[in-house]
Coordinates of C-alpha atoms and ligand atoms in Angstrom, one line a residue:
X1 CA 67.7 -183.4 -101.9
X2 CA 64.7 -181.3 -101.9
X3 CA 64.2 -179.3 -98.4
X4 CA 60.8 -180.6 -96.4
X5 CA 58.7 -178.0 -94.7
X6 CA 56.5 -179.8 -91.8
X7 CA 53.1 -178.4 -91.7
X8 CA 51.9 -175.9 -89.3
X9 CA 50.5 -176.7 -86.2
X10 CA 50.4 -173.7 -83.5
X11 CA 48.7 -174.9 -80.6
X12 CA 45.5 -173.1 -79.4
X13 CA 46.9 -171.0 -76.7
X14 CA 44.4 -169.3 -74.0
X15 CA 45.5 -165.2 -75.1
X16 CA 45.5 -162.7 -72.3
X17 CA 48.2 -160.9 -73.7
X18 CA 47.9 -157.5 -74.7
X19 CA 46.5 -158.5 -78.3
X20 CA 45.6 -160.3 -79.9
X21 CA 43.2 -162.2 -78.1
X22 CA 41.4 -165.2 -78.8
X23 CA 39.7 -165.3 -82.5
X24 CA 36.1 -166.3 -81.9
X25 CA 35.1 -169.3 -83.7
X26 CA 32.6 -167.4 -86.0
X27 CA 35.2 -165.4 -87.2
X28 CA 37.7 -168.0 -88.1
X29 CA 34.8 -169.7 -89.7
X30 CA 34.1 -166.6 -92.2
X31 CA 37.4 -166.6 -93.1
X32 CA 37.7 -169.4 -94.9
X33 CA 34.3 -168.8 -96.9
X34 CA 35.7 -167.9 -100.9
X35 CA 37.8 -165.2 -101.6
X36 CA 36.2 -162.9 -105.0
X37 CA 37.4 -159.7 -106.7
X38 CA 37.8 -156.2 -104.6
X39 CA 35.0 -155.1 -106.7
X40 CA 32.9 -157.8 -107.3
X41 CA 29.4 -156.3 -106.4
X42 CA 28.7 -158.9 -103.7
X43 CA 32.1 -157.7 -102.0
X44 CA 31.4 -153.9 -102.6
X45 CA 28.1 -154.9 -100.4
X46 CA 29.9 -156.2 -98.0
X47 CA 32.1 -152.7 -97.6
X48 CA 28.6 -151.1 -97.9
X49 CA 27.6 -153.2 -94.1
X50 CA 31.2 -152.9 -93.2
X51 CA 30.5 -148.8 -92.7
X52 CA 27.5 -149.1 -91.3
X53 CA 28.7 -151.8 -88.2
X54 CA 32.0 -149.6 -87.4
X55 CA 29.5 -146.6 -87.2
X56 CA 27.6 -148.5 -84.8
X57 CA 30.4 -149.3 -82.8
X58 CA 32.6 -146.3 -82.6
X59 CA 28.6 -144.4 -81.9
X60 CA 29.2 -142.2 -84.9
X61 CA 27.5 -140.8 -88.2
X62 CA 30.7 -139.8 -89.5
X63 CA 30.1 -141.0 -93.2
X64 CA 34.1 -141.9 -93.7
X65 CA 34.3 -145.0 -91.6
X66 CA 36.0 -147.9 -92.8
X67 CA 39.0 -150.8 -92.1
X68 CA 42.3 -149.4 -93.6
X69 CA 44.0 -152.1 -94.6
X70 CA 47.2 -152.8 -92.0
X71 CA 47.3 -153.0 -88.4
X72 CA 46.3 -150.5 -85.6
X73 CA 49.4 -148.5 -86.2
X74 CA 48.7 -148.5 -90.0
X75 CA 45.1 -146.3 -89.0
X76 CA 47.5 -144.2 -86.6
X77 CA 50.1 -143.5 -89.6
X78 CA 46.6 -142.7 -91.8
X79 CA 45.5 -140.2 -89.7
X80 CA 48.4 -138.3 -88.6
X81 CA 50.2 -138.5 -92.3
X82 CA 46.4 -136.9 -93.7
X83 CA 46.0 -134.2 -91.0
X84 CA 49.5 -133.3 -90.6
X85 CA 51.4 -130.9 -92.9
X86 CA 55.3 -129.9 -92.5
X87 CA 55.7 -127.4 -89.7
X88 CA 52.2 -127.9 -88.0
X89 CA 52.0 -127.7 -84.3
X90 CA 50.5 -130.4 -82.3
X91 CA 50.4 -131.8 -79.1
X92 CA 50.7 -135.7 -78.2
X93 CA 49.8 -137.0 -74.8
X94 CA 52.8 -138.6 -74.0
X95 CA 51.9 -141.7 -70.5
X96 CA 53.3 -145.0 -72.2
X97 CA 54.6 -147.1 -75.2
X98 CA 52.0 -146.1 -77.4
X99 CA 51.5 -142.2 -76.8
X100 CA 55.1 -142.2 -77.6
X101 CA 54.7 -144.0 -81.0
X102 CA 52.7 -140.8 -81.6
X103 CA 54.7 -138.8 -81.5
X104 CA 58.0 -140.6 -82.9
X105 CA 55.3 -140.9 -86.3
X106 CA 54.0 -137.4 -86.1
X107 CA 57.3 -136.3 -86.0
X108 CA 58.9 -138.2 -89.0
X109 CA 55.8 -136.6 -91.0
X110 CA 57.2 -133.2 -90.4
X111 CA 54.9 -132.6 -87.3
X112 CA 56.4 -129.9 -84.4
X113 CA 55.0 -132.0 -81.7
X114 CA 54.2 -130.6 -77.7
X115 CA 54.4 -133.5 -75.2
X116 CA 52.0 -133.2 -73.0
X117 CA 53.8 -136.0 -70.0
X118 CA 52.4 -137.7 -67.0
X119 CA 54.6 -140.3 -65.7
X120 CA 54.0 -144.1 -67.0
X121 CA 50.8 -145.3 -65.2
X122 CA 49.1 -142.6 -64.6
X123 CA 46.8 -140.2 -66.7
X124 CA 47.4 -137.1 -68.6
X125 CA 45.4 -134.3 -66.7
X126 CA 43.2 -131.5 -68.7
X127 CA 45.4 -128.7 -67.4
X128 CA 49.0 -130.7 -68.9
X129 CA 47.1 -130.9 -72.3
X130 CA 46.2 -126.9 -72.0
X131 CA 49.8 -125.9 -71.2
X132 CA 51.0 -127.7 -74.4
X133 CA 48.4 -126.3 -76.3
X134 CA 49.2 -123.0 -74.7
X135 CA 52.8 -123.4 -75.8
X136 CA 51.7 -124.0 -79.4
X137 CA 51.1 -121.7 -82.2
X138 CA 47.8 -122.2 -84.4
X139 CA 47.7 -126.3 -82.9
X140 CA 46.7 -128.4 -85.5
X141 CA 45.9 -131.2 -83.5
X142 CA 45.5 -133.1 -80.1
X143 CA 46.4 -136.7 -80.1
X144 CA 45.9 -139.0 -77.2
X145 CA 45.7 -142.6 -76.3
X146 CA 42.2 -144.0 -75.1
X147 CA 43.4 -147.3 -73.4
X148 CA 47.5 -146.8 -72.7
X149 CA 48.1 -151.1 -73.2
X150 CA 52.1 -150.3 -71.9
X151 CA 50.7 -149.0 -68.5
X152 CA 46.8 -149.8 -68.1
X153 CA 45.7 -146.9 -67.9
X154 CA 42.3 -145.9 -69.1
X155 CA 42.5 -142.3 -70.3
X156 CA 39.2 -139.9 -69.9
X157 CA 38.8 -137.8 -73.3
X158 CA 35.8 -135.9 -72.8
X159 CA 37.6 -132.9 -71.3
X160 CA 40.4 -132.6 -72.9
X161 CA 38.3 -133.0 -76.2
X162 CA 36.1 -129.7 -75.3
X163 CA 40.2 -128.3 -74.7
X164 CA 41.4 -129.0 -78.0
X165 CA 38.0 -127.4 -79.5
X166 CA 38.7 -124.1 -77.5
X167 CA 42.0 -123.8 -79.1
X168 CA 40.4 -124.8 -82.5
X169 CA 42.7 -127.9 -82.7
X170 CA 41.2 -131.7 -84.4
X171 CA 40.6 -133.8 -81.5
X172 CA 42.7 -137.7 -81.9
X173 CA 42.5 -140.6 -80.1
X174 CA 43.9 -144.0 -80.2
X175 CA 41.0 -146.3 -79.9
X176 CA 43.1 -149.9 -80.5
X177 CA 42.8 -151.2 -76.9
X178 CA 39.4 -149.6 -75.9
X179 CA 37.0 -150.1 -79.0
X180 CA 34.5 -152.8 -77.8
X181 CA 35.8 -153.4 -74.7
X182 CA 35.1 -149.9 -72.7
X183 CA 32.7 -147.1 -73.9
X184 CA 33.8 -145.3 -76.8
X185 CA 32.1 -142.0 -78.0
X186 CA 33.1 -140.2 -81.1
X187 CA 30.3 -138.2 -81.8
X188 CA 29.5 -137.4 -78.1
X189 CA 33.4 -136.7 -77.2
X190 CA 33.6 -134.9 -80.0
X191 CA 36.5 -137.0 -81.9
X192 CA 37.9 -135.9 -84.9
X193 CA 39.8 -139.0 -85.9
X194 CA 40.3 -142.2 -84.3
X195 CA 41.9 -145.4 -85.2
X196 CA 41.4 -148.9 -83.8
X197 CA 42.8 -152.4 -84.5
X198 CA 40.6 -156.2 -85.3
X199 CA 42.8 -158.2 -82.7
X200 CA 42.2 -156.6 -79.2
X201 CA 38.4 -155.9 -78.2
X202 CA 37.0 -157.2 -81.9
X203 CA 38.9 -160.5 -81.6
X204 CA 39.9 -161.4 -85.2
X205 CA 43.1 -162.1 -86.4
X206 CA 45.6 -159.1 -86.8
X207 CA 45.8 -157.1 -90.1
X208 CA 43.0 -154.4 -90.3
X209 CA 42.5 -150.7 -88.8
X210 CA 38.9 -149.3 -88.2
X211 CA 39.4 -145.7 -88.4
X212 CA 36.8 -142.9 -88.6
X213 CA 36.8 -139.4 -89.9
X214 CA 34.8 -136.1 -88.8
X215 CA 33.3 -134.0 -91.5
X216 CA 35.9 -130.9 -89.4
X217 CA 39.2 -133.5 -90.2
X218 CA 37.3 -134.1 -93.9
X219 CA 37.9 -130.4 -94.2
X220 CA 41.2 -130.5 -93.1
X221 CA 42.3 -132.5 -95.2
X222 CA 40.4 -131.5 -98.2
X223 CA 42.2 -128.1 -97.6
X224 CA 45.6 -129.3 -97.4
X225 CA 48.5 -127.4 -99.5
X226 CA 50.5 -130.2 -100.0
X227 CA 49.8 -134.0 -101.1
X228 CA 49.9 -136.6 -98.2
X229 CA 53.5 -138.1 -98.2
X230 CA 52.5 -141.3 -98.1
X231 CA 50.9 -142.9 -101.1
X232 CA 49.2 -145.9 -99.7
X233 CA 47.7 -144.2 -96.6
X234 CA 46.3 -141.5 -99.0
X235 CA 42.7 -140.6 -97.9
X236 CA 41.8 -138.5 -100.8
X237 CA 42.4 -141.5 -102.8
X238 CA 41.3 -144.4 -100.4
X239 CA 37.6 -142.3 -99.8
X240 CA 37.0 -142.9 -103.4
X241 CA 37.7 -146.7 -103.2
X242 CA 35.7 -146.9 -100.0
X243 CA 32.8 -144.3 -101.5
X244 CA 30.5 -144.1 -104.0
X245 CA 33.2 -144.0 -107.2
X246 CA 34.9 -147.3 -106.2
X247 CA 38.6 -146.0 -108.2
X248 CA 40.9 -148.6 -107.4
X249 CA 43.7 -147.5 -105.1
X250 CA 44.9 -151.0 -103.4
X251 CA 43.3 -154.3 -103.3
X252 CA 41.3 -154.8 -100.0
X253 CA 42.2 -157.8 -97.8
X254 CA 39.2 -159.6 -98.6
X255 CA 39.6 -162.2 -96.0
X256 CA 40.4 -159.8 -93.2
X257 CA 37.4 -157.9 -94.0
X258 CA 35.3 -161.0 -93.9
X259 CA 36.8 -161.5 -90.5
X260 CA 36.1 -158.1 -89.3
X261 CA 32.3 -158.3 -90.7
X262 CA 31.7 -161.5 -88.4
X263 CA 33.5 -160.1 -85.5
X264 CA 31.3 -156.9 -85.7
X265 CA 28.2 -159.3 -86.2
X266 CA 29.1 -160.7 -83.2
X267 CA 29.6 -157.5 -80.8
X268 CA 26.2 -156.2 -81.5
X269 CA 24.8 -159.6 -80.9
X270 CA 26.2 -159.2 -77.6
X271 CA 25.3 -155.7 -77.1
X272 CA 28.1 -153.0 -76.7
X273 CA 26.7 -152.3 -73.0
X274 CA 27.0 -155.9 -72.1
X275 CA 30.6 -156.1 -73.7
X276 CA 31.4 -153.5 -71.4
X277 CA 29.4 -154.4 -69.0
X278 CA 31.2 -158.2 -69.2
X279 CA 34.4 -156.7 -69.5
X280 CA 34.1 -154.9 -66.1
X281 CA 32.7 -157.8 -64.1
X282 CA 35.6 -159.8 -65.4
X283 CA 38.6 -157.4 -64.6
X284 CA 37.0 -156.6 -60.9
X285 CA 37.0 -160.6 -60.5
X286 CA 40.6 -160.7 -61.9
X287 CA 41.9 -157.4 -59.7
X288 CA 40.0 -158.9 -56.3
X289 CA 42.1 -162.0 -57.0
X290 CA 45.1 -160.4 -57.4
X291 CA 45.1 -158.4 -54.6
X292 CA 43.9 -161.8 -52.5
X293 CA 47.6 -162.9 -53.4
X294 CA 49.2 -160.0 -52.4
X295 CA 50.2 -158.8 -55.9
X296 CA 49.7 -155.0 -56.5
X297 CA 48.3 -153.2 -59.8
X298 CA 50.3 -150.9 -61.3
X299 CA 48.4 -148.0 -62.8
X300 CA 46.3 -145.1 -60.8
X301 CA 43.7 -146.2 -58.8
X302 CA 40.0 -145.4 -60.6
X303 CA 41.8 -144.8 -63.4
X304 CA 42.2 -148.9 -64.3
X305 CA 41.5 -150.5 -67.8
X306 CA 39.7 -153.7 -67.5
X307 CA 40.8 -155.1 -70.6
X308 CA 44.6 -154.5 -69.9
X309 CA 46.0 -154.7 -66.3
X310 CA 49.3 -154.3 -65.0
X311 CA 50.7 -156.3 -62.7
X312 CA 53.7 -155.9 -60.1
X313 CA 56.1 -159.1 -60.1
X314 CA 56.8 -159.5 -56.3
X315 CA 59.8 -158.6 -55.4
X316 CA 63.0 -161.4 -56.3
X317 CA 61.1 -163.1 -59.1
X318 CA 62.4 -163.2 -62.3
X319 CA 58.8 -162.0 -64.4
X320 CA 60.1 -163.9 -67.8
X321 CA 60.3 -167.2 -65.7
X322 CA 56.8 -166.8 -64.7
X323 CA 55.5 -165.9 -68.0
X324 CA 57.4 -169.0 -69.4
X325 CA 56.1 -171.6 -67.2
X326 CA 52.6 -169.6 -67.6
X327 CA 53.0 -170.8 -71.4
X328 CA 54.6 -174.2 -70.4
X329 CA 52.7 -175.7 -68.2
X330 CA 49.4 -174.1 -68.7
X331 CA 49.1 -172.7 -72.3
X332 CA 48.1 -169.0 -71.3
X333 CA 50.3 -165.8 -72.4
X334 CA 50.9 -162.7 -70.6
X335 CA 52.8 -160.2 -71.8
X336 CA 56.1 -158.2 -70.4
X337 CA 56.3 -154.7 -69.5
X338 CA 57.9 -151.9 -72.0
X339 CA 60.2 -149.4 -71.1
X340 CA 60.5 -148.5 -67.9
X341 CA 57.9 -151.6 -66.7
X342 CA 60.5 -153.8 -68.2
X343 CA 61.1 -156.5 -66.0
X344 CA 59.1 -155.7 -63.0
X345 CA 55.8 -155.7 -64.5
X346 CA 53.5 -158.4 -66.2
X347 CA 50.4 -157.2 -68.7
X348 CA 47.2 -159.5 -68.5
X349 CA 44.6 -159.0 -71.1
X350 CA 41.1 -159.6 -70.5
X351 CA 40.1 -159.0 -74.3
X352 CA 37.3 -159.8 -76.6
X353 CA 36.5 -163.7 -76.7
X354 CA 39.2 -164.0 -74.0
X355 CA 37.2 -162.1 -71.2
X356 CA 35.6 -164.7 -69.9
X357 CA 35.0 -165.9 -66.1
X358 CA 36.9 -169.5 -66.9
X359 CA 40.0 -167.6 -68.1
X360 CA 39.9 -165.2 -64.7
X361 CA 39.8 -168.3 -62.6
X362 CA 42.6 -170.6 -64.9
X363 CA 44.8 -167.4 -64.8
X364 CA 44.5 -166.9 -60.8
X365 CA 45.1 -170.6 -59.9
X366 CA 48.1 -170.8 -62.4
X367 CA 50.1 -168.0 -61.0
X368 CA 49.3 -168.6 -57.1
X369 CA 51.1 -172.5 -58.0
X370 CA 54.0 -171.0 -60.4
X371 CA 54.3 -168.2 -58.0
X372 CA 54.1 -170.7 -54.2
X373 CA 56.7 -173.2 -56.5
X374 CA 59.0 -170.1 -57.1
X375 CA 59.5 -169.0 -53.8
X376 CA 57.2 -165.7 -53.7
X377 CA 55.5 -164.7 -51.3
X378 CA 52.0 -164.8 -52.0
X379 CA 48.8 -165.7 -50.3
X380 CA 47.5 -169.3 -51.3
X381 CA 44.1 -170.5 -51.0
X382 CA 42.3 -167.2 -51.0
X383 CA 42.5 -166.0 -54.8
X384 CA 39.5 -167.8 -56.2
X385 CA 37.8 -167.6 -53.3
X386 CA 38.0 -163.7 -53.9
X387 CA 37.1 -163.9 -57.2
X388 CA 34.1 -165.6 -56.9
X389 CA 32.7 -163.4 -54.1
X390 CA 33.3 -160.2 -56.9
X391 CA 31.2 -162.5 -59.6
X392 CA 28.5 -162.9 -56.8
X393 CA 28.5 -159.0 -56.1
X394 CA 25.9 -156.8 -58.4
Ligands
PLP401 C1 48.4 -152.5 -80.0 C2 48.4 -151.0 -80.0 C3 48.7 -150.2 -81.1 C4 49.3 -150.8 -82.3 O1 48.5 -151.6 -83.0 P1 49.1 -152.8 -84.0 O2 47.9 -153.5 -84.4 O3 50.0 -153.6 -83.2 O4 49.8 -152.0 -85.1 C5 48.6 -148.9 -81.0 N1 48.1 -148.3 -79.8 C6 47.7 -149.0 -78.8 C7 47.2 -148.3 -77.6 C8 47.9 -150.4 -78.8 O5 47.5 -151.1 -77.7

């Protein structure tokens, strides 16, 4: 007997994970609109307006700006296996999961790489990021992560930016957790590369990488003595499909660029400054709750994402039993900690199509009754009272 398959049927969870977050409807809707040929001329339009909105949001004229096919990490793998050459110096702020991932790929591509630490939930000062450099010969580049999504911590660039510059090192940042959902500069921070992902702050599905190039890490890589070692993340080649030549290299993922076109749409409706500006008002709501509990935020004060908070479990309560009866009995994800948060530490997204004041206030009352049933210790009654007076504020 033949074996059945029963059809599909996730349900329609509320996300506040840390990615992806909830696909607005728009988006889904594009996707299913038909699929044509990688270079049929009404697609290559469509990469033609794809350009020009990244530009827009990542506030750059850098003309090499486009989706590279594959997820956030696949536009981290593209930058560093493009700028980085076997034996080249570079230094990697190491803070979290994800500066770490740096610097585990940089070093598989040959890379000699500096750490420049802080410990997990805080930032990486200026002066760490000068010592590596200082310890470096001839630094290729500085790589560091914008919005650390292991810890929460939102990382400023701007300095250590003009730092890399003095040293004559390509300025890097990881842009997947902060790109639409807190300001992001590349021409005014002076960013060399950056890379970003379509399921955090964008909120479409998983499965493309907005990165953008400067016309200093064009030259770069234009002058490199050795081919980039990997084949499908090969700019040289990839520019050509994405420029004005159009030389096959891979097929595009049609539908997850029709995806990222809508979500993109959709942003500037909105306005980047209101993004931000929504993304704030809903974090303060969510942290002025919290604290009303009695539960305590991980990374450095002033120093807090608003799209990705950490949370402390309270002491004697098993975090996966929260997380499950979060999903259970009210149909919302969190997310666990990594590595040393393991355990002890929940991550709550307010991302995208998921920041909103309704998922603040479902997300407070669920925890205060898992939390009150379990046992913890938590004030009751005063969360969403707290949150509401920060939505009445300015
Ligand atoms: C999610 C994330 C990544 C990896 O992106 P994927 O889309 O999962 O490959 C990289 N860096 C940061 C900061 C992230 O949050």
């Amino acid at each position: 007997m033949a074996d059945t398959f029963s059809e599909l049927k996730p349900p329609a969870r509320v996300l506040l994970g840390p990615g992806p977050s909830n696909v607005h409807p728009r988006v889904m809707k594009a996707m299913l609109t038909p699929v044509i040929g990688h270079l049929d001329p009404e697609f290559i339009a469509v990469m033609e307006e794809l350009k020009k909105l990244l530009r827009t949001v990542f506030r750059t004229d850098n003309e090499l700006t486009f989706p590279a096919s594959g997820t956030g990490s696949a536009g981290m793998e593209m930058i560093l296996a493009n700028l980085i050459e076997d034996g080249d110096e570079i230094v990697v702020g190491v803070n979290g999961a994800f500066g770490a991932r740096i610097a585990d790929s940089a070093e598989r591509l040959g890379a000699k790489v500096h750490k420049a630490e802080a410990e997990w939930g805080r930032i990486i000062e200026p002066a760490t990021v000068e010592h590596a450099l200082k310890q470096s010969k001839k630094p290729k580049l500085v790589a560091i992560v914008h919005a650390e999504t292991s810890t929460g911590v939102h990382q400023p660039l701007e300095e250590i930016s003009a730092i890399a510059e003095r040293h004559g090192a390509l300025m890097v940042a990881d842009a997947v957790t902060s790109l639409a959902c807190v300001p992001v500069e590349i021409d005014k921070w002076k960013i060399d590369a950056c890379y970003s992902c379509t399921q955090k702050g964008l909120s479409a599905p998983p499965g493309l990488a907005p990165v953008t190039f400067s016309a200093r890490a064009m030259e770069a890589v234009r002058t490199r003595k050795s081919k980039c070692k990997s084949w499908y993340l090969d700019l040289a080649m990839i520019a050509n499909y994405w420029g004005e030549s159009r030389v096959y290299h891979h097929t595009a993922p049609i539908t997850m660029n029709y995806a990222l076109y809508e979500a993109l749409r959709v942003v500037i409706e909105e306005g980047l400054e209101t993004r931000w500006e929504r993304h704030r008002r809903n974090a303060a709501a969510l942290h002025a709750g919290l604290s009303a509990m009695g539960l305590k935020l991980v990374a450095q004060e002033g120093y807090r994402l608003p799209e990705l908070s950490t949370v402390a479990a309270p002491d004697g309560i098993d975090e996966a039993q929260v997380r499950a009866a979060l999903l259970k009995d009210y149909n919302i994800e969190i997310a666990a900690g990594l590595g040393p948060f393991r355990g002890k530490v929940w991550r709550v997204g307010l991302m995208g199509e998921s920041c909103k004041r309704e998922n603040v206030t479902l997300l407070l009352g669920a925890l205060e009754q898992i939390l009150t049933a379990m046992g913890a210790e938590v004030a009751r009654g005063r969360a969403l009272e707290a949150a509401a007076a920060a939505y009445a504020e300015k």
